[in-house]
Amino acid sequence: MRVCVCLVFIVAAATCILVFPSSCSGISHGHVTSSSPSDSQQAQMPFINNKLMQFSCPPLPPHTPKNVSDLKPGDIKVVMALGDSITAGYAMDGLSSFAVMEGRGRSWCIGADQNATTVYNFLKYYNPNLFGGSLGTHIATQNWLYIPEEDVLNAAQSGAKTGDLPQHEMGYLLTQLKNNKQINMASDWKMMTIFIGANDLCSTCPPNGTLTATTADQFEAQMRSTLEIIRTNIPRVFVSLGEIFNISQVYTLGQTSLYCAEVHKKAYKECSCLFKPGPQSDAARLAMDILGQQYNQRLRNIAADYAAKQYTEFAVVIQPQGRDTSVEKFPLSYLSSLDCFHPSVLGHQMFAVSLWNNLITPAAQKVTSILPGAQIKCPTADSYLYTW
């Protein structure tokens, strides 16, 4: 069966708006026939470079952890993720086809495609039997539809907000964990990455002007609820909470490109606070950034509360690489050429290296910025997945 799929943009939220209604491609049994952008489009869009980064660190000696604060990379047996379109790998391949795709197998923290630059594959270097990574590329899903054979334990969904974590994403994840015989729930050490918040911010200024953003109190309550579901249902978990960056800077970076500026004009209703031009929106973008920093402070408060409890098999650790990130200084090649908002493959690689380096760095020395060109840090026999 063939259907006609017109090029659409989904910017953070999962709603689509029609931008280029003239081009379609065939889809048969879920597989997309790729189409290349025109020469004129290629001339205007950011340069895309999908060069792979190599992970070639020395091996580590065998290790048996005593508790969650004694974990090393090779001790992790299962990897899981919660989040939104970034962790779903939305649009990372840009205008490679005229359908909206998610490159889940190359998602920064949990992608398991061979040779992909991801935290999952860095961990797998030390434990070849690692499980949970998402695979391949498929059409973007929404309304809580999953493809378990490919999504595996990547529960992230495009358009997700923090309020979607406790019921929808954790519901999928707990079902997969319960039904999978490769996982020993009681004894396997697990890593969970949670990175979310952009869609909560994008709801600040919907087209009708009504303020509906997730407040800092609501954000914190949903995160605490999610973490308690994890703690009480999944034994032996190291949770990484990723701080978000000031997403207004994506707009600033996009304005340096005629192509991206035009894309943002067409797609502004998807995140009107971010993309709509004018003084009113300048104030809205500032308000989004202030609220985003409030979210980050609440994450830090939550992590501090869990640290004070000193659980032996559960830890919540702040990974602050997004806090002071200057997106506006990134090369345009780190943005998807589809929407000039989501990270490209290069962007995902940069996210992966930043998280990995912070995972094996003590709290006081963790970097608070995602830096283009950062090199992969190799753990030593004295390194841990730091909870302190």
PDB file of N, CA, C and O in Angstrom, residues 79 81 87-89 103-114 116 118 120-121 131-138 147-155:
ATOM      1  N   VAL A  79      20.235  -0.298  29.953  1.00  0.00           N
ATOM      2  CA  VAL A  79      20.136   1.147  29.766  1.00  0.00           C
ATOM      3  C   VAL A  79      18.707   1.498  29.369  1.00  0.00           C
ATOM      4  O   VAL A  79      18.088   0.829  28.536  1.00  0.00           O
ATOM      5  N   ALA A  81      15.758   5.069  28.923  1.00  0.00           N
ATOM      6  CA  ALA A  81      15.671   6.517  28.739  1.00  0.00           C
ATOM      7  C   ALA A  81      14.226   6.979  28.719  1.00  0.00           C
ATOM      8  O   ALA A  81      13.338   6.292  28.198  1.00  0.00           O
ATOM      9  N   THR A  87      15.568  12.797  22.539  1.00  0.00           N
ATOM     10  CA  THR A  87      15.991  11.425  22.832  1.00  0.00           C
ATOM     11  C   THR A  87      15.347  10.428  21.881  1.00  0.00           C
ATOM     12  O   THR A  87      15.883   9.340  21.647  1.00  0.00           O
ATOM     13  N   ALA A  88      14.213  10.796  21.285  1.00  0.00           N
ATOM     14  CA  ALA A  88      13.606   9.951  20.248  1.00  0.00           C
ATOM     15  C   ALA A  88      14.393  10.001  18.946  1.00  0.00           C
ATOM     16  O   ALA A  88      14.150   9.204  18.036  1.00  0.00           O
ATOM     17  N   GLY A  89      15.338  10.939  18.820  1.00  0.00           N
ATOM     18  CA  GLY A  89      16.139  11.050  17.605  1.00  0.00           C
ATOM     19  C   GLY A  89      15.411  11.714  16.465  1.00  0.00           C
ATOM     20  O   GLY A  89      15.749  11.525  15.293  1.00  0.00           O
ATOM     21  N   GLY A 103      15.689   8.845  14.249  1.00  0.00           N
ATOM     22  CA  GLY A 103      16.879   7.997  14.196  1.00  0.00           C
ATOM     23  C   GLY A 103      17.211   7.453  15.567  1.00  0.00           C
ATOM     24  O   GLY A 103      18.259   7.769  16.135  1.00  0.00           O
ATOM     25  N   ARG A 104      16.341   6.631  16.089  1.00  0.00           N
ATOM     26  CA  ARG A 104      16.479   6.170  17.477  1.00  0.00           C
ATOM     27  C   ARG A 104      17.766   5.381  17.719  1.00  0.00           C
ATOM     28  O   ARG A 104      18.305   5.391  18.819  1.00  0.00           O
ATOM     29  N   GLY A 105      18.249   4.702  16.706  1.00  0.00           N
ATOM     30  CA  GLY A 105      19.461   3.917  16.875  1.00  0.00           C
ATOM     31  C   GLY A 105      20.709   4.751  17.041  1.00  0.00           C
ATOM     32  O   GLY A 105      21.768   4.222  17.401  1.00  0.00           O
ATOM     33  N   ARG A 106      20.608   6.066  16.801  1.00  0.00           N
ATOM     34  CA  ARG A 106      21.747   6.970  16.989  1.00  0.00           C
ATOM     35  C   ARG A 106      21.449   8.054  18.014  1.00  0.00           C
ATOM     36  O   ARG A 106      22.158   9.041  18.103  1.00  0.00           O
ATOM     37  N   SER A 107      20.386   7.836  18.803  1.00  0.00           N
ATOM     38  CA  SER A 107      20.037   8.789  19.850  1.00  0.00           C
ATOM     39  C   SER A 107      21.176   8.911  20.854  1.00  0.00           C
ATOM     40  O   SER A 107      21.757   7.908  21.294  1.00  0.00           O
ATOM     41  N   TRP A 108      21.477  10.104  21.244  1.00  0.00           N
ATOM     42  CA  TRP A 108      22.672  10.456  22.012  1.00  0.00           C
ATOM     43  C   TRP A 108      22.958   9.588  23.234  1.00  0.00           C
ATOM     44  O   TRP A 108      24.093   9.208  23.481  1.00  0.00           O
ATOM     45  N   CYS A 109      21.927   9.229  24.008  1.00  0.00           N
ATOM     46  CA  CYS A 109      22.177   8.507  25.258  1.00  0.00           C
ATOM     47  C   CYS A 109      21.864   7.023  25.190  1.00  0.00           C
ATOM     48  O   CYS A 109      22.369   6.255  26.014  1.00  0.00           O
ATOM     49  N   ILE A 110      21.058   6.588  24.197  1.00  0.00           N
ATOM     50  CA  ILE A 110      20.590   5.201  24.223  1.00  0.00           C
ATOM     51  C   ILE A 110      20.604   4.527  22.863  1.00  0.00           C
ATOM     52  O   ILE A 110      20.220   3.373  22.723  1.00  0.00           O
ATOM     53  N   GLY A 111      21.079   5.189  21.826  1.00  0.00           N
ATOM     54  CA  GLY A 111      21.148   4.567  20.512  1.00  0.00           C
ATOM     55  C   GLY A 111      22.126   3.411  20.472  1.00  0.00           C
ATOM     56  O   GLY A 111      23.245   3.512  20.977  1.00  0.00           O
ATOM     57  N   ALA A 112      21.697   2.307  19.844  1.00  0.00           N
ATOM     58  CA  ALA A 112      22.520   1.090  19.831  1.00  0.00           C
ATOM     59  C   ALA A 112      22.956   0.670  18.435  1.00  0.00           C
ATOM     60  O   ALA A 112      23.485  -0.430  18.254  1.00  0.00           O
ATOM     61  N   ASP A 113      22.768   1.523  17.434  1.00  0.00           N
ATOM     62  CA  ASP A 113      23.246   1.165  16.099  1.00  0.00           C
ATOM     63  C   ASP A 113      24.762   0.996  16.104  1.00  0.00           C
ATOM     64  O   ASP A 113      25.482   1.729  16.806  1.00  0.00           O
ATOM     65  N   GLN A 114      25.232   0.057  15.315  1.00  0.00           N
ATOM     66  CA  GLN A 114      26.670  -0.213  15.256  1.00  0.00           C
ATOM     67  C   GLN A 114      27.430   1.045  14.830  1.00  0.00           C
ATOM     68  O   GLN A 114      27.058   1.727  13.890  1.00  0.00           O
ATOM     69  N   ALA A 116      27.544   3.907  16.073  1.00  0.00           N
ATOM     70  CA  ALA A 116      26.959   5.199  16.430  1.00  0.00           C
ATOM     71  C   ALA A 116      27.661   5.769  17.655  1.00  0.00           C
ATOM     72  O   ALA A 116      28.041   5.029  18.577  1.00  0.00           O
ATOM     73  N   THR A 118      27.271   7.148  20.766  1.00  0.00           N
ATOM     74  CA  THR A 118      26.246   7.276  21.798  1.00  0.00           C
ATOM     75  C   THR A 118      26.788   6.793  23.135  1.00  0.00           C
ATOM     76  O   THR A 118      27.720   5.981  23.192  1.00  0.00           O
ATOM     77  N   TYR A 120      25.272   4.788  25.060  1.00  0.00           N
ATOM     78  CA  TYR A 120      25.007   3.349  25.101  1.00  0.00           C
ATOM     79  C   TYR A 120      26.178   2.563  24.524  1.00  0.00           C
ATOM     80  O   TYR A 120      26.650   1.583  25.122  1.00  0.00           O
ATOM     81  N   ASN A 121      26.668   2.976  23.379  1.00  0.00           N
ATOM     82  CA  ASN A 121      27.764   2.242  22.755  1.00  0.00           C
ATOM     83  C   ASN A 121      29.068   2.414  23.514  1.00  0.00           C
ATOM     84  O   ASN A 121      29.915   1.510  23.506  1.00  0.00           O
ATOM     85  N   PHE A 131      22.135  -4.264  27.387  1.00  0.00           N
ATOM     86  CA  PHE A 131      20.807  -4.401  26.775  1.00  0.00           C
ATOM     87  C   PHE A 131      20.004  -3.115  26.966  1.00  0.00           C
ATOM     88  O   PHE A 131      20.195  -2.384  27.946  1.00  0.00           O
ATOM     89  N   GLY A 132      19.106  -2.840  26.022  1.00  0.00           N
ATOM     90  CA  GLY A 132      18.155  -1.756  26.182  1.00  0.00           C
ATOM     91  C   GLY A 132      18.207  -0.689  25.117  1.00  0.00           C
ATOM     92  O   GLY A 132      17.285   0.117  24.987  1.00  0.00           O
ATOM     93  N   GLY A 133      19.294  -0.644  24.341  1.00  0.00           N
ATOM     94  CA  GLY A 133      19.457   0.414  23.361  1.00  0.00           C
ATOM     95  C   GLY A 133      18.460   0.343  22.222  1.00  0.00           C
ATOM     96  O   GLY A 133      18.101  -0.738  21.752  1.00  0.00           O
ATOM     97  N   SER A 134      18.007   1.512  21.768  1.00  0.00           N
ATOM     98  CA  SER A 134      17.075   1.567  20.635  1.00  0.00           C
ATOM     99  C   SER A 134      17.822   1.402  19.325  1.00  0.00           C
ATOM    100  O   SER A 134      19.015   1.690  19.228  1.00  0.00           O
ATOM    101  N   LEU A 135      17.090   0.953  18.298  1.00  0.00           N
ATOM    102  CA  LEU A 135      17.709   0.528  17.048  1.00  0.00           C
ATOM    103  C   LEU A 135      17.069   1.189  15.831  1.00  0.00           C
ATOM    104  O   LEU A 135      15.859   1.417  15.792  1.00  0.00           O
ATOM    105  N   GLY A 136      17.886   1.474  14.831  1.00  0.00           N
ATOM    106  CA  GLY A 136      17.391   1.840  13.519  1.00  0.00           C
ATOM    107  C   GLY A 136      16.721   3.198  13.445  1.00  0.00           C
ATOM    108  O   GLY A 136      16.843   4.055  14.319  1.00  0.00           O
ATOM    109  N   THR A 137      15.993   3.382  12.348  1.00  0.00           N
ATOM    110  CA  THR A 137      15.279   4.620  12.047  1.00  0.00           C
ATOM    111  C   THR A 137      13.860   4.263  11.625  1.00  0.00           C
ATOM    112  O   THR A 137      13.664   3.380  10.790  1.00  0.00           O
ATOM    113  N   HIS A 138      12.881   4.914  12.238  1.00  0.00           N
ATOM    114  CA  HIS A 138      11.508   4.668  11.802  1.00  0.00           C
ATOM    115  C   HIS A 138      10.721   5.971  11.774  1.00  0.00           C
ATOM    116  O   HIS A 138      11.144   6.999  12.298  1.00  0.00           O
ATOM    117  N   ILE A 147       7.223   1.027  18.906  1.00  0.00           N
ATOM    118  CA  ILE A 147       7.647  -0.136  18.134  1.00  0.00           C
ATOM    119  C   ILE A 147       8.680  -0.852  18.997  1.00  0.00           C
ATOM    120  O   ILE A 147       9.889  -0.566  18.921  1.00  0.00           O
ATOM    121  N   PRO A 148       8.256  -1.724  19.894  1.00  0.00           N
ATOM    122  CA  PRO A 148       9.153  -2.289  20.908  1.00  0.00           C
ATOM    123  C   PRO A 148      10.405  -2.957  20.353  1.00  0.00           C
ATOM    124  O   PRO A 148      11.470  -2.910  20.988  1.00  0.00           O
ATOM    125  N   GLU A 149      10.283  -3.584  19.159  1.00  0.00           N
ATOM    126  CA  GLU A 149      11.450  -4.250  18.586  1.00  0.00           C
ATOM    127  C   GLU A 149      12.561  -3.262  18.238  1.00  0.00           C
ATOM    128  O   GLU A 149      13.729  -3.642  18.176  1.00  0.00           O
ATOM    129  N   GLU A 150      12.217  -2.005  18.001  1.00  0.00           N
ATOM    130  CA  GLU A 150      13.203  -0.989  17.658  1.00  0.00           C
ATOM    131  C   GLU A 150      13.415   0.019  18.791  1.00  0.00           C
ATOM    132  O   GLU A 150      14.541   0.453  19.043  1.00  0.00           O
ATOM    133  N   ASP A 151      12.344   0.388  19.482  1.00  0.00           N
ATOM    134  CA  ASP A 151      12.471   1.353  20.568  1.00  0.00           C
ATOM    135  C   ASP A 151      13.113   0.724  21.795  1.00  0.00           C
ATOM    136  O   ASP A 151      13.806   1.403  22.562  1.00  0.00           O
ATOM    137  N   VAL A 152      12.863  -0.544  21.997  1.00  0.00           N
ATOM    138  CA  VAL A 152      13.397  -1.331  23.119  1.00  0.00           C
ATOM    139  C   VAL A 152      13.114  -0.574  24.427  1.00  0.00           C
ATOM    140  O   VAL A 152      11.956  -0.397  24.788  1.00  0.00           O
ATOM    141  N   LEU A 153      14.147  -0.083  25.139  1.00  0.00           N
ATOM    142  CA  LEU A 153      13.914   0.613  26.409  1.00  0.00           C
ATOM    143  C   LEU A 153      14.080   2.128  26.284  1.00  0.00           C
ATOM    144  O   LEU A 153      14.287   2.819  27.281  1.00  0.00           O
ATOM    145  N   ASN A 154      13.963   2.630  25.068  1.00  0.00           N
ATOM    146  CA  ASN A 154      13.925   4.072  24.838  1.00  0.00           C
ATOM    147  C   ASN A 154      12.458   4.490  24.799  1.00  0.00           C
ATOM    148  O   ASN A 154      11.786   4.365  23.790  1.00  0.00           O
ATOM    149  N   ALA A 155      11.969   4.987  25.932  1.00  0.00           N
ATOM    150  CA  ALA A 155      10.549   5.319  26.054  1.00  0.00           C
ATOM    151  C   ALA A 155      10.242   6.750  25.631  1.00  0.00           C
ATOM    152  O   ALA A 155       9.084   7.179  25.713  1.00  0.00           O
TER     153      ALA A 155
END
